[in-house]
Amino acid sequence: MRIEEPSSGPPRPSGPRDPGDAWVVTDAGERYWGRFGAAGLLAHDAARGVLLQHRVAWSHHGGTWGIPGGARHQGESATDAAIRESHEEAGVPVAALRPKFTSVLDLGLWSYTTLVADVVDPFEPVIADPESYALEWVPLDEVDALPLHPGFADAWPALRDLLAVRPTVLVDAANVVGSVPDGWWRDRAGAASTLLERLQGLSRLGLAAAELSLPGDTWFPAVVAVLEGEARATVDPAGCVEVVRADAAGDDTLVAEARRRVGDGERVLLVSSDRALGERAVAVGAEVRGVSWLRDRV
């Protein structure tokens, strides 16, 4: 393997070229763009399909259709790279996306990470640099009819199958905060607030796919906490954790919430060490993890 500085290539929107903007060349002569690997964004709009880029002729595999993406910068995470590149190439607004999962092609000497994200605020893409002939929302059943970038063509069938998967972590907040004898009962609302703050990190950083029995690399599940009793006075967090306040018994609310979400097609993972509650949750189609599983991750 060798690193080859580009004689030409994707121009930077501003500033000097990053060290990541270079070719990785294998002993067999195969070339991969990105000294530190590369990443791209597959944005999915439920009403319009996925956002695809018609690549200009001078680019690698020019003339094909793929997703906005490019080389990772030095020290940059793959997720940040996918979001940055999609903004630079297609004007994708970060606030319009909700990350769903990542899928990684790891060749050892080079890797490509696809960040799949749901569009939560519809937007129109804008050709923001010279790398695109066109940017279009393509319905899912029309993607295969296009001349696809070889890498995207290989990945697309598995990615498409996962677009409909919606994992949800449903948290029995009372059981979690009550699992540690740290005086939580003296301030139940405060203890619940602390838990919600920690759950924000779980939502942002995601979970390894194996933790959710799913393909891919990392998933960013919806996180829902059910509060009961005095903990219901907790102020809703400003981030992405959803709060459900139980009007009566918390267990009944958790089971009802699990049943509703499973019925809507979500893959529900209930977090509780209450055995009877767990059995009720399994009966309506949810999976169960004990409190220690969650505490190890937040």
PDB file of C-alpha atoms in Angstrom:
ATOM      1  CA  MET A   1       0.000   0.000   0.000  1.00  0.00           C
ATOM      2  CA  ARG A   2       1.102   3.572  -0.654  1.00  0.00           C
ATOM      3  CA  ILE A   3      -0.381   7.046  -0.194  1.00  0.00           C
ATOM      4  CA  GLU A   4      -0.535   9.132  -3.341  1.00  0.00           C
ATOM      5  CA  GLU A   5      -1.071  12.869  -3.188  1.00  0.00           C
ATOM      6  CA  PRO A   6      -3.629  13.955  -5.794  1.00  0.00           C
ATOM      7  CA  SER A   7      -2.493  15.841  -8.871  1.00  0.00           C
ATOM      8  CA  SER A   8      -6.125  16.862  -9.148  1.00  0.00           C
ATOM      9  CA  GLY A   9      -9.280  15.894  -7.385  1.00  0.00           C
ATOM     10  CA  PRO A  10     -12.234  17.235  -5.459  1.00  0.00           C
ATOM     11  CA  PRO A  11     -11.557  20.930  -4.769  1.00  0.00           C
ATOM     12  CA  ARG A  12     -11.931  22.131  -1.215  1.00  0.00           C
ATOM     13  CA  PRO A  13     -14.588  24.788  -0.640  1.00  0.00           C
ATOM     14  CA  SER A  14     -12.089  26.939   1.221  1.00  0.00           C
ATOM     15  CA  GLY A  15      -8.735  26.770   2.972  1.00  0.00           C
ATOM     16  CA  PRO A  16      -5.822  24.404   2.417  1.00  0.00           C
ATOM     17  CA  ARG A  17      -6.221  20.788   1.378  1.00  0.00           C
ATOM     18  CA  ASP A  18      -6.607  18.440   4.363  1.00  0.00           C
ATOM     19  CA  PRO A  19      -4.051  15.613   4.756  1.00  0.00           C
ATOM     20  CA  GLY A  20      -6.968  13.222   4.334  1.00  0.00           C
ATOM     21  CA  ASP A  21      -7.413  14.294   0.711  1.00  0.00           C
ATOM     22  CA  ALA A  22      -5.145  11.665  -0.829  1.00  0.00           C
ATOM     23  CA  TRP A  23      -5.371   8.303  -2.574  1.00  0.00           C
ATOM     24  CA  VAL A  24      -4.755   4.994  -0.840  1.00  0.00           C
ATOM     25  CA  VAL A  25      -3.254   2.738  -3.508  1.00  0.00           C
ATOM     26  CA  THR A  26      -2.988  -1.015  -2.947  1.00  0.00           C
ATOM     27  CA  ASP A  27      -0.145  -3.199  -4.199  1.00  0.00           C
ATOM     28  CA  ALA A  28      -2.557  -4.423  -6.901  1.00  0.00           C
ATOM     29  CA  GLY A  29      -3.146  -0.849  -8.070  1.00  0.00           C
ATOM     30  CA  GLU A  30      -6.641  -0.379  -6.622  1.00  0.00           C
ATOM     31  CA  ARG A  31      -7.267   3.227  -5.616  1.00  0.00           C
ATOM     32  CA  TYR A  32      -9.422   4.469  -2.743  1.00  0.00           C
ATOM     33  CA  TRP A  33     -10.036   8.134  -1.974  1.00  0.00           C
ATOM     34  CA  GLY A  34      -9.231   9.233   1.576  1.00  0.00           C
ATOM     35  CA  ARG A  35      -6.042   8.682   3.558  1.00  0.00           C
ATOM     36  CA  PHE A  36      -8.133   8.254   6.733  1.00  0.00           C
ATOM     37  CA  GLY A  37     -11.022   6.548   4.989  1.00  0.00           C
ATOM     38  CA  ALA A  38     -14.161   8.123   3.566  1.00  0.00           C
ATOM     39  CA  ALA A  39     -17.800   8.604   4.525  1.00  0.00           C
ATOM     40  CA  GLY A  40     -21.093   9.526   2.908  1.00  0.00           C
ATOM     41  CA  LEU A  41     -24.696  10.316   3.800  1.00  0.00           C
ATOM     42  CA  LEU A  42     -27.756   8.363   2.720  1.00  0.00           C
ATOM     43  CA  ALA A  43     -30.590  10.757   3.567  1.00  0.00           C
ATOM     44  CA  HIS A  44     -34.025   9.099   3.552  1.00  0.00           C
ATOM     45  CA  ASP A  45     -37.204  11.113   3.158  1.00  0.00           C
ATOM     46  CA  ALA A  46     -40.216   8.845   3.696  1.00  0.00           C
ATOM     47  CA  ALA A  47     -42.246  10.820   1.151  1.00  0.00           C
ATOM     48  CA  ARG A  48     -39.624  11.286  -1.582  1.00  0.00           C
ATOM     49  CA  GLY A  49     -37.030   8.546  -1.313  1.00  0.00           C
ATOM     50  CA  VAL A  50     -33.264   8.908  -0.936  1.00  0.00           C
ATOM     51  CA  LEU A  51     -31.004  11.788  -1.920  1.00  0.00           C
ATOM     52  CA  LEU A  52     -28.613  10.784  -4.707  1.00  0.00           C
ATOM     53  CA  GLN A  53     -25.820  12.617  -6.492  1.00  0.00           C
ATOM     54  CA  HIS A  54     -25.063  12.320 -10.211  1.00  0.00           C
ATOM     55  CA  ARG A  55     -21.271  12.445 -10.166  1.00  0.00           C
ATOM     56  CA  VAL A  56     -19.368  14.597 -12.658  1.00  0.00           C
ATOM     57  CA  ALA A  57     -17.238  12.867 -15.293  1.00  0.00           C
ATOM     58  CA  TRP A  58     -13.847  13.763 -13.795  1.00  0.00           C
ATOM     59  CA  SER A  59     -14.675  12.258 -10.395  1.00  0.00           C
ATOM     60  CA  HIS A  60     -13.935   8.677  -9.385  1.00  0.00           C
ATOM     61  CA  HIS A  61     -16.502   6.525 -11.244  1.00  0.00           C
ATOM     62  CA  GLY A  62     -17.774   9.692 -12.898  1.00  0.00           C
ATOM     63  CA  GLY A  63     -21.193   9.609 -14.517  1.00  0.00           C
ATOM     64  CA  THR A  64     -22.628   7.236 -11.916  1.00  0.00           C
ATOM     65  CA  TRP A  65     -25.132   7.936  -9.164  1.00  0.00           C
ATOM     66  CA  GLY A  66     -24.241   7.638  -5.490  1.00  0.00           C
ATOM     67  CA  ILE A  67     -24.504   9.491  -2.214  1.00  0.00           C
ATOM     68  CA  PRO A  68     -22.806  12.756  -1.209  1.00  0.00           C
ATOM     69  CA  GLY A  69     -19.555  11.960   0.559  1.00  0.00           C
ATOM     70  CA  GLY A  70     -15.798  12.113   0.503  1.00  0.00           C
ATOM     71  CA  ALA A  71     -12.550  11.747   2.387  1.00  0.00           C
ATOM     72  CA  ARG A  72     -12.491  12.007   6.173  1.00  0.00           C
ATOM     73  CA  HIS A  73     -10.341  14.781   7.598  1.00  0.00           C
ATOM     74  CA  GLN A  74      -7.519  14.051   9.986  1.00  0.00           C
ATOM     75  CA  GLY A  75      -8.997  13.338  13.435  1.00  0.00           C
ATOM     76  CA  GLU A  76     -12.576  13.534  12.142  1.00  0.00           C
ATOM     77  CA  SER A  77     -15.202  10.946  13.026  1.00  0.00           C
ATOM     78  CA  ALA A  78     -16.937   9.154  10.178  1.00  0.00           C
ATOM     79  CA  THR A  79     -20.334  10.553  11.184  1.00  0.00           C
ATOM     80  CA  ASP A  80     -19.025  14.128  11.245  1.00  0.00           C
ATOM     81  CA  ALA A  81     -17.344  13.574   7.877  1.00  0.00           C
ATOM     82  CA  ALA A  82     -20.569  12.315   6.273  1.00  0.00           C
ATOM     83  CA  ILE A  83     -22.509  15.322   7.555  1.00  0.00           C
ATOM     84  CA  ARG A  84     -19.790  17.804   6.546  1.00  0.00           C
ATOM     85  CA  GLU A  85     -19.383  16.362   3.051  1.00  0.00           C
ATOM     86  CA  SER A  86     -23.132  16.290   2.408  1.00  0.00           C
ATOM     87  CA  HIS A  87     -23.361  19.933   3.454  1.00  0.00           C
ATOM     88  CA  GLU A  88     -20.407  20.954   1.261  1.00  0.00           C
ATOM     89  CA  GLU A  89     -21.648  19.045  -1.781  1.00  0.00           C
ATOM     90  CA  ALA A  90     -25.428  19.224  -1.474  1.00  0.00           C
ATOM     91  CA  GLY A  91     -26.238  21.955   1.057  1.00  0.00           C
ATOM     92  CA  VAL A  92     -27.785  19.395   3.422  1.00  0.00           C
ATOM     93  CA  PRO A  93     -28.857  21.171   6.642  1.00  0.00           C
ATOM     94  CA  VAL A  94     -27.704  19.256   9.713  1.00  0.00           C
ATOM     95  CA  ALA A  95     -30.845  20.161  11.665  1.00  0.00           C
ATOM     96  CA  ALA A  96     -32.987  18.445   9.023  1.00  0.00           C
ATOM     97  CA  LEU A  97     -31.540  15.015   9.813  1.00  0.00           C
ATOM     98  CA  ARG A  98     -31.951  12.402  12.496  1.00  0.00           C
ATOM     99  CA  PRO A  99     -29.097   9.871  12.348  1.00  0.00           C
ATOM    100  CA  LYS A 100     -30.401   6.318  12.168  1.00  0.00           C
ATOM    101  CA  PHE A 101     -27.444   3.963  11.761  1.00  0.00           C
ATOM    102  CA  THR A 102     -24.009   3.576  10.222  1.00  0.00           C
ATOM    103  CA  SER A 103     -22.737   0.796   8.000  1.00  0.00           C
ATOM    104  CA  VAL A 104     -18.991   0.312   7.536  1.00  0.00           C
ATOM    105  CA  LEU A 105     -17.104  -1.298   4.662  1.00  0.00           C
ATOM    106  CA  ASP A 106     -13.730  -2.081   6.238  1.00  0.00           C
ATOM    107  CA  LEU A 107     -11.020  -3.270   3.856  1.00  0.00           C
ATOM    108  CA  GLY A 108      -8.320  -3.089   6.494  1.00  0.00           C
ATOM    109  CA  LEU A 109      -6.193  -0.513   4.714  1.00  0.00           C
ATOM    110  CA  TRP A 110      -9.221   1.683   3.963  1.00  0.00           C
ATOM    111  CA  SER A 111     -12.820   2.007   5.115  1.00  0.00           C
ATOM    112  CA  TYR A 112     -16.019   3.678   3.951  1.00  0.00           C
ATOM    113  CA  THR A 113     -18.776   4.582   6.408  1.00  0.00           C
ATOM    114  CA  THR A 114     -22.344   5.201   5.276  1.00  0.00           C
ATOM    115  CA  LEU A 115     -24.408   7.295   7.671  1.00  0.00           C
ATOM    116  CA  VAL A 116     -28.102   6.631   7.122  1.00  0.00           C
ATOM    117  CA  ALA A 117     -30.336   9.407   8.432  1.00  0.00           C
ATOM    118  CA  ASP A 118     -34.054  10.119   8.403  1.00  0.00           C
ATOM    119  CA  VAL A 119     -35.165  13.519   7.117  1.00  0.00           C
ATOM    120  CA  VAL A 120     -37.216  15.166   9.868  1.00  0.00           C
ATOM    121  CA  ASP A 121     -37.501  18.556   8.150  1.00  0.00           C
ATOM    122  CA  PRO A 122     -37.885  18.338   4.332  1.00  0.00           C
ATOM    123  CA  PHE A 123     -35.348  20.339   2.321  1.00  0.00           C
ATOM    124  CA  GLU A 124     -34.209  20.804  -1.257  1.00  0.00           C
ATOM    125  CA  PRO A 125     -30.580  19.932  -2.037  1.00  0.00           C
ATOM    126  CA  VAL A 126     -28.347  22.541  -3.640  1.00  0.00           C
ATOM    127  CA  ILE A 127     -25.350  21.845  -5.887  1.00  0.00           C
ATOM    128  CA  ALA A 128     -22.769  23.553  -3.719  1.00  0.00           C
ATOM    129  CA  ASP A 129     -19.526  22.493  -5.438  1.00  0.00           C
ATOM    130  CA  PRO A 130     -18.363  21.210  -8.862  1.00  0.00           C
ATOM    131  CA  GLU A 131     -18.704  17.506  -8.017  1.00  0.00           C
ATOM    132  CA  SER A 132     -22.339  17.046  -9.088  1.00  0.00           C
ATOM    133  CA  TYR A 133     -24.231  17.091 -12.363  1.00  0.00           C
ATOM    134  CA  ALA A 134     -27.453  16.775 -10.404  1.00  0.00           C
ATOM    135  CA  LEU A 135     -28.903  16.078  -6.972  1.00  0.00           C
ATOM    136  CA  GLU A 136     -32.275  14.353  -6.837  1.00  0.00           C
ATOM    137  CA  TRP A 137     -34.670  12.644  -4.473  1.00  0.00           C
ATOM    138  CA  VAL A 138     -35.110   9.182  -5.970  1.00  0.00           C
ATOM    139  CA  PRO A 139     -37.983   6.860  -4.942  1.00  0.00           C
ATOM    140  CA  LEU A 140     -36.700   3.610  -3.466  1.00  0.00           C
ATOM    141  CA  ASP A 141     -38.082   1.447  -6.267  1.00  0.00           C
ATOM    142  CA  GLU A 142     -36.326   3.579  -8.907  1.00  0.00           C
ATOM    143  CA  VAL A 143     -32.803   3.515  -7.488  1.00  0.00           C
ATOM    144  CA  ASP A 144     -31.786   0.244  -9.168  1.00  0.00           C
ATOM    145  CA  ALA A 145     -32.683   1.639 -12.604  1.00  0.00           C
ATOM    146  CA  LEU A 146     -29.859   4.214 -12.379  1.00  0.00           C
ATOM    147  CA  PRO A 147     -26.195   3.582 -13.283  1.00  0.00           C
ATOM    148  CA  LEU A 148     -24.967   3.355  -9.688  1.00  0.00           C
ATOM    149  CA  HIS A 149     -21.486   3.908  -8.295  1.00  0.00           C
ATOM    150  CA  PRO A 150     -20.128   0.350  -7.858  1.00  0.00           C
ATOM    151  CA  GLY A 151     -19.622   0.722  -4.105  1.00  0.00           C
ATOM    152  CA  PHE A 152     -23.117   2.092  -3.581  1.00  0.00           C
ATOM    153  CA  ALA A 153     -24.598  -0.578  -5.867  1.00  0.00           C
ATOM    154  CA  ASP A 154     -23.063  -3.283  -3.677  1.00  0.00           C
ATOM    155  CA  ALA A 155     -24.287  -1.672  -0.458  1.00  0.00           C
ATOM    156  CA  TRP A 156     -27.759  -0.551  -1.586  1.00  0.00           C
ATOM    157  CA  PRO A 157     -29.761  -3.822  -1.200  1.00  0.00           C
ATOM    158  CA  ALA A 158     -28.771  -4.241   2.463  1.00  0.00           C
ATOM    159  CA  LEU A 159     -29.175  -0.523   3.215  1.00  0.00           C
ATOM    160  CA  ARG A 160     -32.630  -0.448   1.634  1.00  0.00           C
ATOM    161  CA  ASP A 161     -33.799  -3.388   3.760  1.00  0.00           C
ATOM    162  CA  LEU A 162     -32.764  -1.502   6.906  1.00  0.00           C
ATOM    163  CA  LEU A 163     -34.513   1.774   6.086  1.00  0.00           C
ATOM    164  CA  ALA A 164     -37.779   0.489   7.571  1.00  0.00           C
ATOM    165  CA  VAL A 165     -36.172  -0.755  10.810  1.00  0.00           C
ATOM    166  CA  ARG A 166     -36.938   1.519  13.786  1.00  0.00           C
ATOM    167  CA  PRO A 167     -35.336   0.466  17.075  1.00  0.00           C
ATOM    168  CA  THR A 168     -36.609   2.019  20.304  1.00  0.00           C
ATOM    169  CA  VAL A 169     -35.143   1.760  23.808  1.00  0.00           C
ATOM    170  CA  LEU A 170     -38.029   2.027  26.284  1.00  0.00           C
ATOM    171  CA  VAL A 171     -36.787   2.797  29.796  1.00  0.00           C
ATOM    172  CA  ASP A 172     -38.524   1.956  33.056  1.00  0.00           C
ATOM    173  CA  ALA A 173     -37.132   5.067  34.767  1.00  0.00           C
ATOM    174  CA  ALA A 174     -38.366   4.152  38.271  1.00  0.00           C
ATOM    175  CA  ASN A 175     -36.688   0.761  38.098  1.00  0.00           C
ATOM    176  CA  VAL A 176     -33.428   2.233  36.823  1.00  0.00           C
ATOM    177  CA  VAL A 177     -33.074   5.009  39.417  1.00  0.00           C
ATOM    178  CA  GLY A 178     -34.245   2.650  42.160  1.00  0.00           C
ATOM    179  CA  SER A 179     -31.532   0.125  41.381  1.00  0.00           C
ATOM    180  CA  VAL A 180     -28.866   2.128  43.225  1.00  0.00           C
ATOM    181  CA  PRO A 181     -29.325   3.044  46.932  1.00  0.00           C
ATOM    182  CA  ASP A 182     -27.988   6.584  46.541  1.00  0.00           C
ATOM    183  CA  GLY A 183     -30.805   8.492  48.239  1.00  0.00           C
ATOM    184  CA  TRP A 184     -32.831   8.988  45.037  1.00  0.00           C
ATOM    185  CA  TRP A 185     -36.099   8.707  47.024  1.00  0.00           C
ATOM    186  CA  ARG A 186     -35.412  12.055  48.698  1.00  0.00           C
ATOM    187  CA  ASP A 187     -35.597  13.822  45.317  1.00  0.00           C
ATOM    188  CA  ARG A 188     -37.338  11.578  42.808  1.00  0.00           C
ATOM    189  CA  ALA A 189     -37.738  14.296  40.211  1.00  0.00           C
ATOM    190  CA  GLY A 190     -34.055  15.202  40.504  1.00  0.00           C
ATOM    191  CA  ALA A 191     -33.005  11.568  40.158  1.00  0.00           C
ATOM    192  CA  ALA A 192     -35.180  11.188  37.073  1.00  0.00           C
ATOM    193  CA  SER A 193     -33.703  14.374  35.591  1.00  0.00           C
ATOM    194  CA  THR A 194     -30.181  12.993  36.043  1.00  0.00           C
ATOM    195  CA  LEU A 195     -31.189   9.773  34.291  1.00  0.00           C
ATOM    196  CA  LEU A 196     -32.688  11.709  31.366  1.00  0.00           C
ATOM    197  CA  GLU A 197     -29.445  13.648  30.936  1.00  0.00           C
ATOM    198  CA  ARG A 198     -27.503  10.403  30.763  1.00  0.00           C
ATOM    199  CA  LEU A 199     -29.964   8.949  28.278  1.00  0.00           C
ATOM    200  CA  GLN A 200     -29.259  11.896  25.980  1.00  0.00           C
ATOM    201  CA  GLY A 201     -25.738  10.550  25.566  1.00  0.00           C
ATOM    202  CA  LEU A 202     -27.090   7.120  24.625  1.00  0.00           C
ATOM    203  CA  SER A 203     -29.264   8.693  21.950  1.00  0.00           C
ATOM    204  CA  ARG A 204     -26.424  10.810  20.519  1.00  0.00           C
ATOM    205  CA  LEU A 205     -23.614   8.237  20.631  1.00  0.00           C
ATOM    206  CA  GLY A 206     -25.713   5.253  19.668  1.00  0.00           C
ATOM    207  CA  LEU A 207     -25.348   1.542  20.358  1.00  0.00           C
ATOM    208  CA  ALA A 208     -23.334  -1.154  18.644  1.00  0.00           C
ATOM    209  CA  ALA A 209     -25.573  -3.003  16.205  1.00  0.00           C
ATOM    210  CA  ALA A 210     -24.976  -6.296  18.011  1.00  0.00           C
ATOM    211  CA  GLU A 211     -26.517  -4.798  21.172  1.00  0.00           C
ATOM    212  CA  LEU A 212     -29.795  -4.482  19.288  1.00  0.00           C
ATOM    213  CA  SER A 213     -29.440  -7.734  17.305  1.00  0.00           C
ATOM    214  CA  LEU A 214     -29.284  -5.719  14.098  1.00  0.00           C
ATOM    215  CA  PRO A 215     -26.927  -5.596  11.098  1.00  0.00           C
ATOM    216  CA  GLY A 216     -24.699  -2.589  10.510  1.00  0.00           C
ATOM    217  CA  ASP A 217     -22.185  -0.937  12.787  1.00  0.00           C
ATOM    218  CA  THR A 218     -23.848   1.622  15.103  1.00  0.00           C
ATOM    219  CA  TRP A 219     -27.535   2.439  15.567  1.00  0.00           C
ATOM    220  CA  PHE A 220     -29.053   5.591  17.035  1.00  0.00           C
ATOM    221  CA  PRO A 221     -32.325   4.320  18.521  1.00  0.00           C
ATOM    222  CA  ALA A 222     -35.216   6.390  19.712  1.00  0.00           C
ATOM    223  CA  VAL A 223     -34.999   6.594  23.519  1.00  0.00           C
ATOM    224  CA  VAL A 224     -38.233   6.811  25.519  1.00  0.00           C
ATOM    225  CA  ALA A 225     -38.381   7.118  29.315  1.00  0.00           C
ATOM    226  CA  VAL A 226     -41.566   6.431  31.264  1.00  0.00           C
ATOM    227  CA  LEU A 227     -41.890   8.455  34.485  1.00  0.00           C
ATOM    228  CA  GLU A 228     -44.315   7.732  37.304  1.00  0.00           C
ATOM    229  CA  GLY A 229     -45.262   9.194  40.673  1.00  0.00           C
ATOM    230  CA  GLU A 230     -43.278  12.182  41.914  1.00  0.00           C
ATOM    231  CA  ALA A 231     -40.786  11.803  39.056  1.00  0.00           C
ATOM    232  CA  ARG A 232     -43.460  13.072  36.668  1.00  0.00           C
ATOM    233  CA  ALA A 233     -42.619  16.614  37.820  1.00  0.00           C
ATOM    234  CA  THR A 234     -39.287  16.355  35.967  1.00  0.00           C
ATOM    235  CA  VAL A 235     -38.873  18.998  33.258  1.00  0.00           C
ATOM    236  CA  ASP A 236     -38.663  17.566  29.744  1.00  0.00           C
ATOM    237  CA  PRO A 237     -35.062  17.461  28.458  1.00  0.00           C
ATOM    238  CA  ALA A 238     -34.108  19.773  25.603  1.00  0.00           C
ATOM    239  CA  GLY A 239     -32.540  16.974  23.550  1.00  0.00           C
ATOM    240  CA  CYS A 240     -33.857  13.915  21.775  1.00  0.00           C
ATOM    241  CA  VAL A 241     -35.119  11.731  24.630  1.00  0.00           C
ATOM    242  CA  GLU A 242     -38.906  11.372  24.672  1.00  0.00           C
ATOM    243  CA  VAL A 243     -40.692  11.396  28.025  1.00  0.00           C
ATOM    244  CA  VAL A 244     -43.979   9.611  28.731  1.00  0.00           C
ATOM    245  CA  ARG A 245     -45.693  10.362  32.046  1.00  0.00           C
ATOM    246  CA  ALA A 246     -47.734   7.523  33.512  1.00  0.00           C
ATOM    247  CA  ASP A 247     -51.209   8.584  34.680  1.00  0.00           C
ATOM    248  CA  ALA A 248     -51.514   5.492  36.862  1.00  0.00           C
ATOM    249  CA  ALA A 249     -49.306   2.432  37.320  1.00  0.00           C
ATOM    250  CA  GLY A 250     -46.002   2.801  35.535  1.00  0.00           C
ATOM    251  CA  ASP A 251     -45.903  -0.882  34.547  1.00  0.00           C
ATOM    252  CA  ASP A 252     -49.239  -0.622  32.753  1.00  0.00           C
ATOM    253  CA  THR A 253     -48.038   2.450  30.866  1.00  0.00           C
ATOM    254  CA  LEU A 254     -44.800   0.708  29.860  1.00  0.00           C
ATOM    255  CA  VAL A 255     -46.665  -2.329  28.533  1.00  0.00           C
ATOM    256  CA  ALA A 256     -49.156  -0.158  26.669  1.00  0.00           C
ATOM    257  CA  GLU A 257     -46.345   1.906  25.168  1.00  0.00           C
ATOM    258  CA  ALA A 258     -44.466  -1.239  24.120  1.00  0.00           C
ATOM    259  CA  ARG A 259     -47.607  -2.730  22.575  1.00  0.00           C
ATOM    260  CA  ARG A 260     -48.397   0.455  20.640  1.00  0.00           C
ATOM    261  CA  ARG A 261     -44.881   0.853  19.298  1.00  0.00           C
ATOM    262  CA  VAL A 262     -44.511  -2.794  18.305  1.00  0.00           C
ATOM    263  CA  GLY A 263     -47.854  -2.468  16.522  1.00  0.00           C
ATOM    264  CA  ASP A 264     -46.461   0.533  14.638  1.00  0.00           C
ATOM    265  CA  GLY A 265     -43.523  -1.553  13.435  1.00  0.00           C
ATOM    266  CA  GLU A 266     -40.853  -0.449  15.921  1.00  0.00           C
ATOM    267  CA  ARG A 267     -38.362  -2.910  17.433  1.00  0.00           C
ATOM    268  CA  VAL A 268     -38.798  -2.232  21.143  1.00  0.00           C
ATOM    269  CA  LEU A 269     -36.165  -2.979  23.753  1.00  0.00           C
ATOM    270  CA  LEU A 270     -37.524  -2.532  27.277  1.00  0.00           C
ATOM    271  CA  VAL A 271     -35.003  -1.747  30.017  1.00  0.00           C
ATOM    272  CA  SER A 272     -36.183  -3.045  33.394  1.00  0.00           C
ATOM    273  CA  SER A 273     -35.141  -5.637  35.951  1.00  0.00           C
ATOM    274  CA  ASP A 274     -38.750  -6.198  37.005  1.00  0.00           C
ATOM    275  CA  ARG A 275     -39.313  -9.841  36.004  1.00  0.00           C
ATOM    276  CA  ALA A 276     -43.111  -9.661  35.869  1.00  0.00           C
ATOM    277  CA  LEU A 277     -42.985  -6.497  33.756  1.00  0.00           C
ATOM    278  CA  GLY A 278     -40.438  -8.115  31.469  1.00  0.00           C
ATOM    279  CA  GLU A 279     -42.709 -11.103  30.891  1.00  0.00           C
ATOM    280  CA  ARG A 280     -45.590  -8.793  30.010  1.00  0.00           C
ATOM    281  CA  ALA A 281     -43.372  -6.855  27.602  1.00  0.00           C
ATOM    282  CA  VAL A 282     -42.165 -10.015  25.860  1.00  0.00           C
ATOM    283  CA  ALA A 283     -45.799 -11.100  25.484  1.00  0.00           C
ATOM    284  CA  VAL A 284     -46.529  -7.987  23.384  1.00  0.00           C
ATOM    285  CA  GLY A 285     -43.442  -8.442  21.188  1.00  0.00           C
ATOM    286  CA  ALA A 286     -40.696  -6.457  22.953  1.00  0.00           C
ATOM    287  CA  GLU A 287     -37.214  -7.589  23.953  1.00  0.00           C
ATOM    288  CA  VAL A 288     -35.935  -6.985  27.493  1.00  0.00           C
ATOM    289  CA  ARG A 289     -32.606  -5.954  29.014  1.00  0.00           C
ATOM    290  CA  GLY A 290     -31.855  -5.584  32.708  1.00  0.00           C
ATOM    291  CA  VAL A 291     -30.982  -2.295  34.372  1.00  0.00           C
ATOM    292  CA  SER A 292     -27.294  -3.200  34.629  1.00  0.00           C
ATOM    293  CA  TRP A 293     -27.153  -3.350  30.820  1.00  0.00           C
ATOM    294  CA  LEU A 294     -28.241   0.274  30.608  1.00  0.00           C
ATOM    295  CA  ARG A 295     -26.073   1.487  33.474  1.00  0.00           C
ATOM    296  CA  ASP A 296     -23.004   0.063  31.750  1.00  0.00           C
ATOM    297  CA  ARG A 297     -23.787   2.243  28.720  1.00  0.00           C
ATOM    298  CA  VAL A 298     -24.758   5.556  30.255  1.00  0.00           C
TER     299      VAL A 298
END
